[in-house]
Amino acid sequence: MDLAPQVLRLSIPEERVFSREGLDAPIAPTLGALGKAYFASASVLAMKAKQFDDGLVAAVELAAQEGSGSYGGKKPLLAGLLKALAGKHGDAVTTLGAAAALGFKGASGAEVDARVALFLKDELRSKPIGFYTWNENLGAIFRQDRMLQQEISDRASVEEVIRALHGSPGLRKSYEGYLALMEGLTNPLANPDLRVRLKALDQGRAVVAAQKSYFFPPSEAHETKIVKELFKDAPVPPGFNLAAVARGRHSRRGAARPLVGWPGLLRAAGVLGNVFLSDGTGWRGGDAQGLHGPVT
């Protein structure tokens, strides 16, 4: 019997009753409206935590772009580097110019415009996701940083960038400060950055760029690292449970090391003062105002 042309349909009435009296479950606009008579599900609390995290990271991104506290900011960093590299050419210089053009319209020219056009054609890389879709400024930061996460193989132009950073303590401080912030805010960086080469110059050694260099390398999720360690290039087997593996590793290592936490991390980075109100009532400062309203 050929079952291919058959269409099966299953009809089940929507289940909305939550009590013996047959009352429909109420829909509350906020958690506070539930009162003490009802409980909030774990999934709702998880979404609330996600909303808080997204809003906090979005505010940090905006502060890190313009500069806040002792941190100079990515926008002044790129503008200062392009000024120091005026008249220079190569893949690294073009990448910095394209990032500035995407982030704050800070550069132009035939090579830069061509790189930007090629980047924007690839929506998988250039289209903002998550909280970066909330406003134009966040979207511009997303595209700028995605450009700076690309591999740069032109070693000669990378060496020019390294010398420019080394020759300007202020620019170098902003560069290394942002990398340190991202390492604490997200995960360890997945690829090498320019700090090792800068230290080589400090020690009087010749600057030699790596075969593959990254200005702002992307981070690697802990889950990705575990799966790579376990399976390398092999396919993940059916029924694999990453959560169970993580619990096993945690139990073997004993108690978790205390985390610095958001306030300690951001305060150490020098950006907290203009970003978050310590009483939890909301955001303050520039574009960070009203990203998703007060934290309730």
PDB file of C-alpha atoms in Angstrom:
ATOM      1  CA  MET A   1       0.000   0.000   0.000  1.00  0.00           C
ATOM      2  CA  ASP A   2       1.399   3.380  -1.025  1.00  0.00           C
ATOM      3  CA  LEU A   3       0.948   5.796   1.899  1.00  0.00           C
ATOM      4  CA  ALA A   4       2.903   8.677   0.300  1.00  0.00           C
ATOM      5  CA  PRO A   5      -0.115  10.616  -1.070  1.00  0.00           C
ATOM      6  CA  GLN A   6      -2.089  10.272   2.175  1.00  0.00           C
ATOM      7  CA  VAL A   7      -2.460  13.261   4.481  1.00  0.00           C
ATOM      8  CA  LEU A   8      -2.996  12.626   8.174  1.00  0.00           C
ATOM      9  CA  ARG A   9      -4.666  15.211  10.363  1.00  0.00           C
ATOM     10  CA  LEU A  10      -4.962  15.252  14.134  1.00  0.00           C
ATOM     11  CA  SER A  11      -7.469  17.546  15.812  1.00  0.00           C
ATOM     12  CA  ILE A  12      -7.126  18.205  19.547  1.00  0.00           C
ATOM     13  CA  PRO A  13      -9.074  20.886  21.434  1.00  0.00           C
ATOM     14  CA  GLU A  14      -6.891  23.599  22.987  1.00  0.00           C
ATOM     15  CA  GLU A  15      -6.349  22.942  26.699  1.00  0.00           C
ATOM     16  CA  ARG A  16      -6.765  26.136  28.665  1.00  0.00           C
ATOM     17  CA  VAL A  17      -8.431  24.934  31.867  1.00  0.00           C
ATOM     18  CA  PHE A  18      -6.276  25.068  34.979  1.00  0.00           C
ATOM     19  CA  SER A  19      -8.772  24.434  37.792  1.00  0.00           C
ATOM     20  CA  ARG A  20     -11.520  22.015  38.767  1.00  0.00           C
ATOM     21  CA  GLU A  21     -14.071  24.757  38.254  1.00  0.00           C
ATOM     22  CA  GLY A  22     -13.157  24.877  34.566  1.00  0.00           C
ATOM     23  CA  LEU A  23     -11.867  28.454  34.615  1.00  0.00           C
ATOM     24  CA  ASP A  24      -9.577  29.666  31.853  1.00  0.00           C
ATOM     25  CA  ALA A  25      -6.023  30.499  32.919  1.00  0.00           C
ATOM     26  CA  PRO A  26      -5.632  34.274  33.348  1.00  0.00           C
ATOM     27  CA  ILE A  27      -3.138  36.186  31.248  1.00  0.00           C
ATOM     28  CA  ALA A  28      -1.097  38.675  33.270  1.00  0.00           C
ATOM     29  CA  PRO A  29       0.711  41.565  31.518  1.00  0.00           C
ATOM     30  CA  THR A  30       3.518  41.618  34.135  1.00  0.00           C
ATOM     31  CA  LEU A  31       4.872  39.325  36.827  1.00  0.00           C
ATOM     32  CA  GLY A  32       3.709  41.754  39.473  1.00  0.00           C
ATOM     33  CA  ALA A  33       0.121  41.418  38.267  1.00  0.00           C
ATOM     34  CA  LEU A  34       0.096  37.727  39.209  1.00  0.00           C
ATOM     35  CA  GLY A  35       0.032  38.635  42.898  1.00  0.00           C
ATOM     36  CA  LYS A  36       0.670  36.032  45.583  1.00  0.00           C
ATOM     37  CA  ALA A  37      -2.054  33.652  44.413  1.00  0.00           C
ATOM     38  CA  TYR A  38      -0.082  32.380  41.419  1.00  0.00           C
ATOM     39  CA  PHE A  39       3.513  31.389  40.809  1.00  0.00           C
ATOM     40  CA  ALA A  40       5.783  32.366  37.932  1.00  0.00           C
ATOM     41  CA  SER A  41       7.075  29.468  35.854  1.00  0.00           C
ATOM     42  CA  ALA A  42      10.792  28.796  35.548  1.00  0.00           C
ATOM     43  CA  SER A  43      10.655  29.589  31.835  1.00  0.00           C
ATOM     44  CA  VAL A  44       9.254  33.063  32.567  1.00  0.00           C
ATOM     45  CA  LEU A  45      11.990  33.709  35.136  1.00  0.00           C
ATOM     46  CA  ALA A  46      14.618  32.552  32.629  1.00  0.00           C
ATOM     47  CA  MET A  47      13.285  34.989  30.038  1.00  0.00           C
ATOM     48  CA  LYS A  48      13.315  37.757  32.655  1.00  0.00           C
ATOM     49  CA  ALA A  49      16.959  37.002  33.429  1.00  0.00           C
ATOM     50  CA  LYS A  50      17.739  36.985  29.704  1.00  0.00           C
ATOM     51  CA  GLN A  51      16.077  40.373  29.312  1.00  0.00           C
ATOM     52  CA  PHE A  52      18.174  41.766  32.153  1.00  0.00           C
ATOM     53  CA  ASP A  53      21.406  40.333  30.742  1.00  0.00           C
ATOM     54  CA  ASP A  54      20.696  41.612  27.239  1.00  0.00           C
ATOM     55  CA  GLY A  55      19.921  45.096  28.507  1.00  0.00           C
ATOM     56  CA  LEU A  56      23.068  45.217  30.603  1.00  0.00           C
ATOM     57  CA  VAL A  57      25.354  44.023  27.800  1.00  0.00           C
ATOM     58  CA  ALA A  58      23.688  46.443  25.365  1.00  0.00           C
ATOM     59  CA  ALA A  59      24.386  49.341  27.723  1.00  0.00           C
ATOM     60  CA  VAL A  60      27.995  48.203  28.109  1.00  0.00           C
ATOM     61  CA  GLU A  61      28.386  48.002  24.329  1.00  0.00           C
ATOM     62  CA  LEU A  62      27.175  51.578  23.925  1.00  0.00           C
ATOM     63  CA  ALA A  63      29.470  52.826  26.680  1.00  0.00           C
ATOM     64  CA  ALA A  64      32.437  50.889  25.285  1.00  0.00           C
ATOM     65  CA  GLN A  65      31.867  52.374  21.839  1.00  0.00           C
ATOM     66  CA  GLU A  66      32.008  56.010  22.914  1.00  0.00           C
ATOM     67  CA  GLY A  67      34.242  55.608  25.963  1.00  0.00           C
ATOM     68  CA  SER A  68      33.351  55.876  29.631  1.00  0.00           C
ATOM     69  CA  GLY A  69      35.308  56.382  32.826  1.00  0.00           C
ATOM     70  CA  SER A  70      38.945  55.447  32.331  1.00  0.00           C
ATOM     71  CA  TYR A  71      38.199  53.578  29.110  1.00  0.00           C
ATOM     72  CA  GLY A  72      38.803  55.529  25.903  1.00  0.00           C
ATOM     73  CA  GLY A  73      36.280  53.757  23.680  1.00  0.00           C
ATOM     74  CA  LYS A  74      36.381  51.857  20.388  1.00  0.00           C
ATOM     75  CA  LYS A  75      35.306  54.843  18.303  1.00  0.00           C
ATOM     76  CA  PRO A  76      38.246  57.052  19.411  1.00  0.00           C
ATOM     77  CA  LEU A  77      40.523  54.000  19.127  1.00  0.00           C
ATOM     78  CA  LEU A  78      39.657  53.401  15.470  1.00  0.00           C
ATOM     79  CA  ALA A  79      39.735  57.100  14.615  1.00  0.00           C
ATOM     80  CA  GLY A  80      43.138  57.490  16.290  1.00  0.00           C
ATOM     81  CA  LEU A  81      44.599  54.442  14.561  1.00  0.00           C
ATOM     82  CA  LEU A  82      43.404  55.541  11.126  1.00  0.00           C
ATOM     83  CA  LYS A  83      44.960  58.948  11.704  1.00  0.00           C
ATOM     84  CA  ALA A  84      48.263  57.336  12.732  1.00  0.00           C
ATOM     85  CA  LEU A  85      48.117  55.054   9.674  1.00  0.00           C
ATOM     86  CA  ALA A  86      47.299  57.822   7.165  1.00  0.00           C
ATOM     87  CA  GLY A  87      48.975  57.056   3.858  1.00  0.00           C
ATOM     88  CA  LYS A  88      49.416  53.355   4.706  1.00  0.00           C
ATOM     89  CA  HIS A  89      47.779  50.566   2.724  1.00  0.00           C
ATOM     90  CA  GLY A  90      47.066  46.872   3.117  1.00  0.00           C
ATOM     91  CA  ASP A  91      44.398  44.497   4.356  1.00  0.00           C
ATOM     92  CA  ALA A  92      44.672  45.495   8.036  1.00  0.00           C
ATOM     93  CA  VAL A  93      44.332  49.218   7.282  1.00  0.00           C
ATOM     94  CA  THR A  94      41.378  48.582   4.964  1.00  0.00           C
ATOM     95  CA  THR A  95      39.718  46.408   7.628  1.00  0.00           C
ATOM     96  CA  LEU A  96      40.052  49.175  10.224  1.00  0.00           C
ATOM     97  CA  GLY A  97      38.675  51.721   7.761  1.00  0.00           C
ATOM     98  CA  ALA A  98      35.723  49.508   6.835  1.00  0.00           C
ATOM     99  CA  ALA A  99      34.950  48.948  10.521  1.00  0.00           C
ATOM    100  CA  ALA A 100      35.006  52.705  11.152  1.00  0.00           C
ATOM    101  CA  ALA A 101      32.744  53.277   8.148  1.00  0.00           C
ATOM    102  CA  LEU A 102      30.253  50.691   9.435  1.00  0.00           C
ATOM    103  CA  GLY A 103      30.402  51.822  13.054  1.00  0.00           C
ATOM    104  CA  PHE A 104      30.259  55.600  12.826  1.00  0.00           C
ATOM    105  CA  LYS A 105      30.882  56.600   9.188  1.00  0.00           C
ATOM    106  CA  GLY A 106      34.464  57.353  10.164  1.00  0.00           C
ATOM    107  CA  ALA A 107      36.199  56.444   6.911  1.00  0.00           C
ATOM    108  CA  SER A 108      35.675  56.254   3.157  1.00  0.00           C
ATOM    109  CA  GLY A 109      37.563  55.604  -0.052  1.00  0.00           C
ATOM    110  CA  ALA A 110      37.534  53.116  -2.898  1.00  0.00           C
ATOM    111  CA  GLU A 111      39.092  50.213  -0.982  1.00  0.00           C
ATOM    112  CA  VAL A 112      37.034  50.841   2.151  1.00  0.00           C
ATOM    113  CA  ASP A 113      33.767  51.218   0.220  1.00  0.00           C
ATOM    114  CA  ALA A 114      34.409  48.007  -1.707  1.00  0.00           C
ATOM    115  CA  ARG A 115      35.130  46.097   1.501  1.00  0.00           C
ATOM    116  CA  VAL A 116      31.967  47.436   3.149  1.00  0.00           C
ATOM    117  CA  ALA A 117      29.823  46.524   0.112  1.00  0.00           C
ATOM    118  CA  LEU A 118      31.231  42.994   0.032  1.00  0.00           C
ATOM    119  CA  PHE A 119      30.635  42.596   3.772  1.00  0.00           C
ATOM    120  CA  LEU A 120      27.023  43.822   3.633  1.00  0.00           C
ATOM    121  CA  LYS A 121      26.200  41.362   0.854  1.00  0.00           C
ATOM    122  CA  ASP A 122      26.855  38.521   3.285  1.00  0.00           C
ATOM    123  CA  GLU A 123      23.805  38.791   5.560  1.00  0.00           C
ATOM    124  CA  LEU A 124      24.891  35.795   7.609  1.00  0.00           C
ATOM    125  CA  ARG A 125      27.840  37.842   8.870  1.00  0.00           C
ATOM    126  CA  SER A 126      26.548  41.401   8.662  1.00  0.00           C
ATOM    127  CA  LYS A 127      22.916  41.227   9.805  1.00  0.00           C
ATOM    128  CA  PRO A 128      22.533  42.215  13.495  1.00  0.00           C
ATOM    129  CA  ILE A 129      20.966  39.673  15.831  1.00  0.00           C
ATOM    130  CA  GLY A 130      19.611  39.687  19.385  1.00  0.00           C
ATOM    131  CA  PHE A 131      19.716  42.979  21.269  1.00  0.00           C
ATOM    132  CA  TYR A 132      21.815  44.511  18.478  1.00  0.00           C
ATOM    133  CA  THR A 133      18.520  44.936  16.590  1.00  0.00           C
ATOM    134  CA  TRP A 134      17.117  47.289  19.247  1.00  0.00           C
ATOM    135  CA  ASN A 135      18.368  50.496  17.637  1.00  0.00           C
ATOM    136  CA  GLU A 136      20.620  51.801  14.861  1.00  0.00           C
ATOM    137  CA  ASN A 137      23.585  52.489  17.150  1.00  0.00           C
ATOM    138  CA  LEU A 138      23.703  48.905  18.394  1.00  0.00           C
ATOM    139  CA  GLY A 139      23.313  47.609  14.842  1.00  0.00           C
ATOM    140  CA  ALA A 140      26.249  49.745  13.713  1.00  0.00           C
ATOM    141  CA  ILE A 141      28.396  48.431  16.592  1.00  0.00           C
ATOM    142  CA  PHE A 142      27.511  44.856  15.630  1.00  0.00           C
ATOM    143  CA  ARG A 143      28.629  45.362  12.022  1.00  0.00           C
ATOM    144  CA  GLN A 144      31.743  47.268  13.068  1.00  0.00           C
ATOM    145  CA  ASP A 145      32.896  44.557  15.463  1.00  0.00           C
ATOM    146  CA  ARG A 146      32.042  41.751  13.036  1.00  0.00           C
ATOM    147  CA  MET A 147      34.364  43.418  10.535  1.00  0.00           C
ATOM    148  CA  LEU A 148      37.121  43.603  13.175  1.00  0.00           C
ATOM    149  CA  GLN A 149      36.677  39.897  14.003  1.00  0.00           C
ATOM    150  CA  GLN A 150      37.774  38.851  10.524  1.00  0.00           C
ATOM    151  CA  GLU A 151      41.083  37.129   9.896  1.00  0.00           C
ATOM    152  CA  ILE A 152      43.814  39.413   8.527  1.00  0.00           C
ATOM    153  CA  SER A 153      46.497  37.592   6.572  1.00  0.00           C
ATOM    154  CA  ASP A 154      48.458  40.614   5.273  1.00  0.00           C
ATOM    155  CA  ARG A 155      51.328  40.437   7.768  1.00  0.00           C
ATOM    156  CA  ALA A 156      53.038  43.636   6.614  1.00  0.00           C
ATOM    157  CA  SER A 157      49.962  45.805   7.239  1.00  0.00           C
ATOM    158  CA  VAL A 158      49.285  44.064  10.570  1.00  0.00           C
ATOM    159  CA  GLU A 159      52.806  44.999  11.639  1.00  0.00           C
ATOM    160  CA  GLU A 160      52.029  48.639  10.749  1.00  0.00           C
ATOM    161  CA  VAL A 161      48.991  48.511  13.029  1.00  0.00           C
ATOM    162  CA  ILE A 162      51.035  46.959  15.848  1.00  0.00           C
ATOM    163  CA  ARG A 163      53.655  49.718  15.587  1.00  0.00           C
ATOM    164  CA  ALA A 164      50.932  52.384  15.600  1.00  0.00           C
ATOM    165  CA  LEU A 165      49.405  50.906  18.771  1.00  0.00           C
ATOM    166  CA  HIS A 166      52.806  50.588  20.423  1.00  0.00           C
ATOM    167  CA  GLY A 167      53.644  54.197  19.598  1.00  0.00           C
ATOM    168  CA  SER A 168      50.490  55.544  21.254  1.00  0.00           C
ATOM    169  CA  PRO A 169      50.032  54.529  24.933  1.00  0.00           C
ATOM    170  CA  GLY A 170      46.483  55.890  24.951  1.00  0.00           C
ATOM    171  CA  LEU A 171      45.363  53.883  21.928  1.00  0.00           C
ATOM    172  CA  ARG A 172      47.088  50.777  23.245  1.00  0.00           C
ATOM    173  CA  LYS A 173      45.364  51.153  26.616  1.00  0.00           C
ATOM    174  CA  SER A 174      41.969  51.369  24.896  1.00  0.00           C
ATOM    175  CA  TYR A 175      42.743  48.351  22.717  1.00  0.00           C
ATOM    176  CA  GLU A 176      43.934  46.120  25.544  1.00  0.00           C
ATOM    177  CA  GLY A 177      41.199  47.383  27.858  1.00  0.00           C
ATOM    178  CA  TYR A 178      38.433  46.414  25.468  1.00  0.00           C
ATOM    179  CA  LEU A 179      39.891  42.938  24.932  1.00  0.00           C
ATOM    180  CA  ALA A 180      40.090  42.422  28.707  1.00  0.00           C
ATOM    181  CA  LEU A 181      36.493  43.608  29.073  1.00  0.00           C
ATOM    182  CA  MET A 182      35.222  41.206  26.415  1.00  0.00           C
ATOM    183  CA  GLU A 183      37.159  38.272  27.879  1.00  0.00           C
ATOM    184  CA  GLY A 184      35.404  38.821  31.204  1.00  0.00           C
ATOM    185  CA  LEU A 185      32.031  39.744  29.741  1.00  0.00           C
ATOM    186  CA  THR A 186      31.730  36.796  27.341  1.00  0.00           C
ATOM    187  CA  ASN A 187      34.198  33.897  27.022  1.00  0.00           C
ATOM    188  CA  PRO A 188      37.910  33.427  26.279  1.00  0.00           C
ATOM    189  CA  LEU A 189      38.926  34.661  22.831  1.00  0.00           C
ATOM    190  CA  ALA A 190      39.013  31.960  20.178  1.00  0.00           C
ATOM    191  CA  ASN A 191      41.906  33.396  18.133  1.00  0.00           C
ATOM    192  CA  PRO A 192      45.143  35.331  18.807  1.00  0.00           C
ATOM    193  CA  ASP A 193      45.024  39.124  19.073  1.00  0.00           C
ATOM    194  CA  LEU A 194      47.841  41.688  18.887  1.00  0.00           C
ATOM    195  CA  ARG A 195      48.813  41.852  22.577  1.00  0.00           C
ATOM    196  CA  VAL A 196      51.562  39.237  22.339  1.00  0.00           C
ATOM    197  CA  ARG A 197      53.230  41.208  19.524  1.00  0.00           C
ATOM    198  CA  LEU A 198      52.950  44.415  21.497  1.00  0.00           C
ATOM    199  CA  LYS A 199      54.739  42.770  24.428  1.00  0.00           C
ATOM    200  CA  ALA A 200      57.472  41.620  22.043  1.00  0.00           C
ATOM    201  CA  LEU A 201      58.081  45.254  21.113  1.00  0.00           C
ATOM    202  CA  ASP A 202      58.205  46.150  24.814  1.00  0.00           C
ATOM    203  CA  GLN A 203      61.038  43.641  25.191  1.00  0.00           C
ATOM    204  CA  GLY A 204      62.963  45.102  22.277  1.00  0.00           C
ATOM    205  CA  ARG A 205      62.249  42.232  19.925  1.00  0.00           C
ATOM    206  CA  ALA A 206      61.351  42.712  16.264  1.00  0.00           C
ATOM    207  CA  VAL A 207      57.644  42.915  15.513  1.00  0.00           C
ATOM    208  CA  VAL A 208      56.574  39.925  13.437  1.00  0.00           C
ATOM    209  CA  ALA A 209      52.861  39.440  12.842  1.00  0.00           C
ATOM    210  CA  ALA A 210      51.373  35.976  13.146  1.00  0.00           C
ATOM    211  CA  GLN A 211      50.371  34.072  10.027  1.00  0.00           C
ATOM    212  CA  LYS A 212      46.750  34.765  10.920  1.00  0.00           C
ATOM    213  CA  SER A 213      45.933  37.879  12.952  1.00  0.00           C
ATOM    214  CA  TYR A 214      42.719  39.291  14.397  1.00  0.00           C
ATOM    215  CA  PHE A 215      42.138  42.810  15.708  1.00  0.00           C
ATOM    216  CA  PHE A 216      39.162  41.870  17.894  1.00  0.00           C
ATOM    217  CA  PRO A 217      38.968  38.044  17.870  1.00  0.00           C
ATOM    218  CA  PRO A 218      35.563  36.416  18.439  1.00  0.00           C
ATOM    219  CA  SER A 219      34.880  34.594  21.699  1.00  0.00           C
ATOM    220  CA  GLU A 220      34.399  30.848  21.958  1.00  0.00           C
ATOM    221  CA  ALA A 221      31.468  29.477  23.953  1.00  0.00           C
ATOM    222  CA  HIS A 222      32.301  26.928  26.645  1.00  0.00           C
ATOM    223  CA  GLU A 223      29.834  24.506  25.044  1.00  0.00           C
ATOM    224  CA  THR A 224      31.651  24.773  21.717  1.00  0.00           C
ATOM    225  CA  LYS A 225      34.993  24.114  23.381  1.00  0.00           C
ATOM    226  CA  ILE A 226      33.707  21.000  25.169  1.00  0.00           C
ATOM    227  CA  VAL A 227      32.185  19.536  21.987  1.00  0.00           C
ATOM    228  CA  LYS A 228      35.410  20.209  20.043  1.00  0.00           C
ATOM    229  CA  GLU A 229      37.458  18.465  22.743  1.00  0.00           C
ATOM    230  CA  LEU A 230      35.162  15.446  22.772  1.00  0.00           C
ATOM    231  CA  PHE A 231      34.499  14.897  19.083  1.00  0.00           C
ATOM    232  CA  LYS A 232      36.972  17.047  17.112  1.00  0.00           C
ATOM    233  CA  ASP A 233      35.910  16.515  13.475  1.00  0.00           C
ATOM    234  CA  ALA A 234      33.626  13.545  14.153  1.00  0.00           C
ATOM    235  CA  PRO A 235      29.816  13.948  14.125  1.00  0.00           C
ATOM    236  CA  VAL A 236      28.040  14.312  17.467  1.00  0.00           C
ATOM    237  CA  PRO A 237      26.430  10.922  18.284  1.00  0.00           C
ATOM    238  CA  PRO A 238      22.641  10.589  18.708  1.00  0.00           C
ATOM    239  CA  GLY A 239      21.415  11.087  22.259  1.00  0.00           C
ATOM    240  CA  PHE A 240      24.450  13.102  23.338  1.00  0.00           C
ATOM    241  CA  ASN A 241      23.660  15.193  26.444  1.00  0.00           C
ATOM    242  CA  LEU A 242      25.943  18.203  26.845  1.00  0.00           C
ATOM    243  CA  ALA A 243      24.356  19.158  30.182  1.00  0.00           C
ATOM    244  CA  ALA A 244      25.243  15.754  31.651  1.00  0.00           C
ATOM    245  CA  VAL A 245      28.859  16.143  30.513  1.00  0.00           C
ATOM    246  CA  ALA A 246      29.048  19.602  32.060  1.00  0.00           C
ATOM    247  CA  ARG A 247      27.650  18.309  35.379  1.00  0.00           C
ATOM    248  CA  GLY A 248      30.193  15.470  35.376  1.00  0.00           C
ATOM    249  CA  ARG A 249      33.074  17.863  34.837  1.00  0.00           C
ATOM    250  CA  HIS A 250      31.816  20.154  37.559  1.00  0.00           C
ATOM    251  CA  SER A 251      31.539  17.304  40.102  1.00  0.00           C
ATOM    252  CA  ARG A 252      35.077  16.109  39.344  1.00  0.00           C
ATOM    253  CA  ARG A 253      36.509  19.592  39.792  1.00  0.00           C
ATOM    254  CA  GLY A 254      34.718  20.243  43.067  1.00  0.00           C
ATOM    255  CA  ALA A 255      33.149  23.525  44.102  1.00  0.00           C
ATOM    256  CA  ALA A 256      33.029  26.245  41.491  1.00  0.00           C
ATOM    257  CA  ARG A 257      35.398  29.182  41.810  1.00  0.00           C
ATOM    258  CA  PRO A 258      33.600  32.358  42.948  1.00  0.00           C
ATOM    259  CA  LEU A 259      32.738  34.609  40.027  1.00  0.00           C
ATOM    260  CA  VAL A 260      33.462  38.311  39.936  1.00  0.00           C
ATOM    261  CA  GLY A 261      29.928  39.031  38.749  1.00  0.00           C
ATOM    262  CA  TRP A 262      28.570  41.864  36.615  1.00  0.00           C
ATOM    263  CA  PRO A 263      29.110  44.751  39.070  1.00  0.00           C
ATOM    264  CA  GLY A 264      32.673  43.776  39.951  1.00  0.00           C
ATOM    265  CA  LEU A 265      33.596  43.095  36.338  1.00  0.00           C
ATOM    266  CA  LEU A 266      32.216  46.344  34.968  1.00  0.00           C
ATOM    267  CA  ARG A 267      33.544  48.410  37.841  1.00  0.00           C
ATOM    268  CA  ALA A 268      37.003  46.980  37.166  1.00  0.00           C
ATOM    269  CA  ALA A 269      36.634  47.922  33.506  1.00  0.00           C
ATOM    270  CA  GLY A 270      35.806  51.508  34.487  1.00  0.00           C
ATOM    271  CA  VAL A 271      32.476  51.660  32.674  1.00  0.00           C
ATOM    272  CA  LEU A 272      29.897  50.955  35.365  1.00  0.00           C
ATOM    273  CA  GLY A 273      29.538  54.517  36.628  1.00  0.00           C
ATOM    274  CA  ASN A 274      27.813  55.785  33.500  1.00  0.00           C
ATOM    275  CA  VAL A 275      25.846  52.661  32.671  1.00  0.00           C
ATOM    276  CA  PHE A 276      23.879  51.070  35.484  1.00  0.00           C
ATOM    277  CA  LEU A 277      22.117  52.347  38.569  1.00  0.00           C
ATOM    278  CA  SER A 278      23.163  50.220  41.532  1.00  0.00           C
ATOM    279  CA  ASP A 279      19.660  50.242  43.013  1.00  0.00           C
ATOM    280  CA  GLY A 280      18.365  48.277  40.008  1.00  0.00           C
ATOM    281  CA  THR A 281      15.887  50.906  38.809  1.00  0.00           C
ATOM    282  CA  GLY A 282      17.198  51.244  35.276  1.00  0.00           C
ATOM    283  CA  TRP A 283      19.846  52.629  32.954  1.00  0.00           C
ATOM    284  CA  ARG A 284      21.368  56.052  32.669  1.00  0.00           C
ATOM    285  CA  GLY A 285      23.667  57.878  30.322  1.00  0.00           C
ATOM    286  CA  GLY A 286      23.380  58.599  26.588  1.00  0.00           C
ATOM    287  CA  ASP A 287      21.821  55.995  24.349  1.00  0.00           C
ATOM    288  CA  ALA A 288      21.693  53.493  27.199  1.00  0.00           C
ATOM    289  CA  GLN A 289      18.601  55.263  28.562  1.00  0.00           C
ATOM    290  CA  GLY A 290      15.446  53.220  28.168  1.00  0.00           C
ATOM    291  CA  LEU A 291      16.860  50.200  26.360  1.00  0.00           C
ATOM    292  CA  HIS A 292      14.153  48.067  27.883  1.00  0.00           C
ATOM    293  CA  GLY A 293      12.870  50.210  30.727  1.00  0.00           C
ATOM    294  CA  PRO A 294      13.366  49.763  34.451  1.00  0.00           C
ATOM    295  CA  VAL A 295      14.508  46.474  35.865  1.00  0.00           C
ATOM    296  CA  THR A 296      11.542  45.090  37.798  1.00  0.00           C
TER     297      THR A 296
END
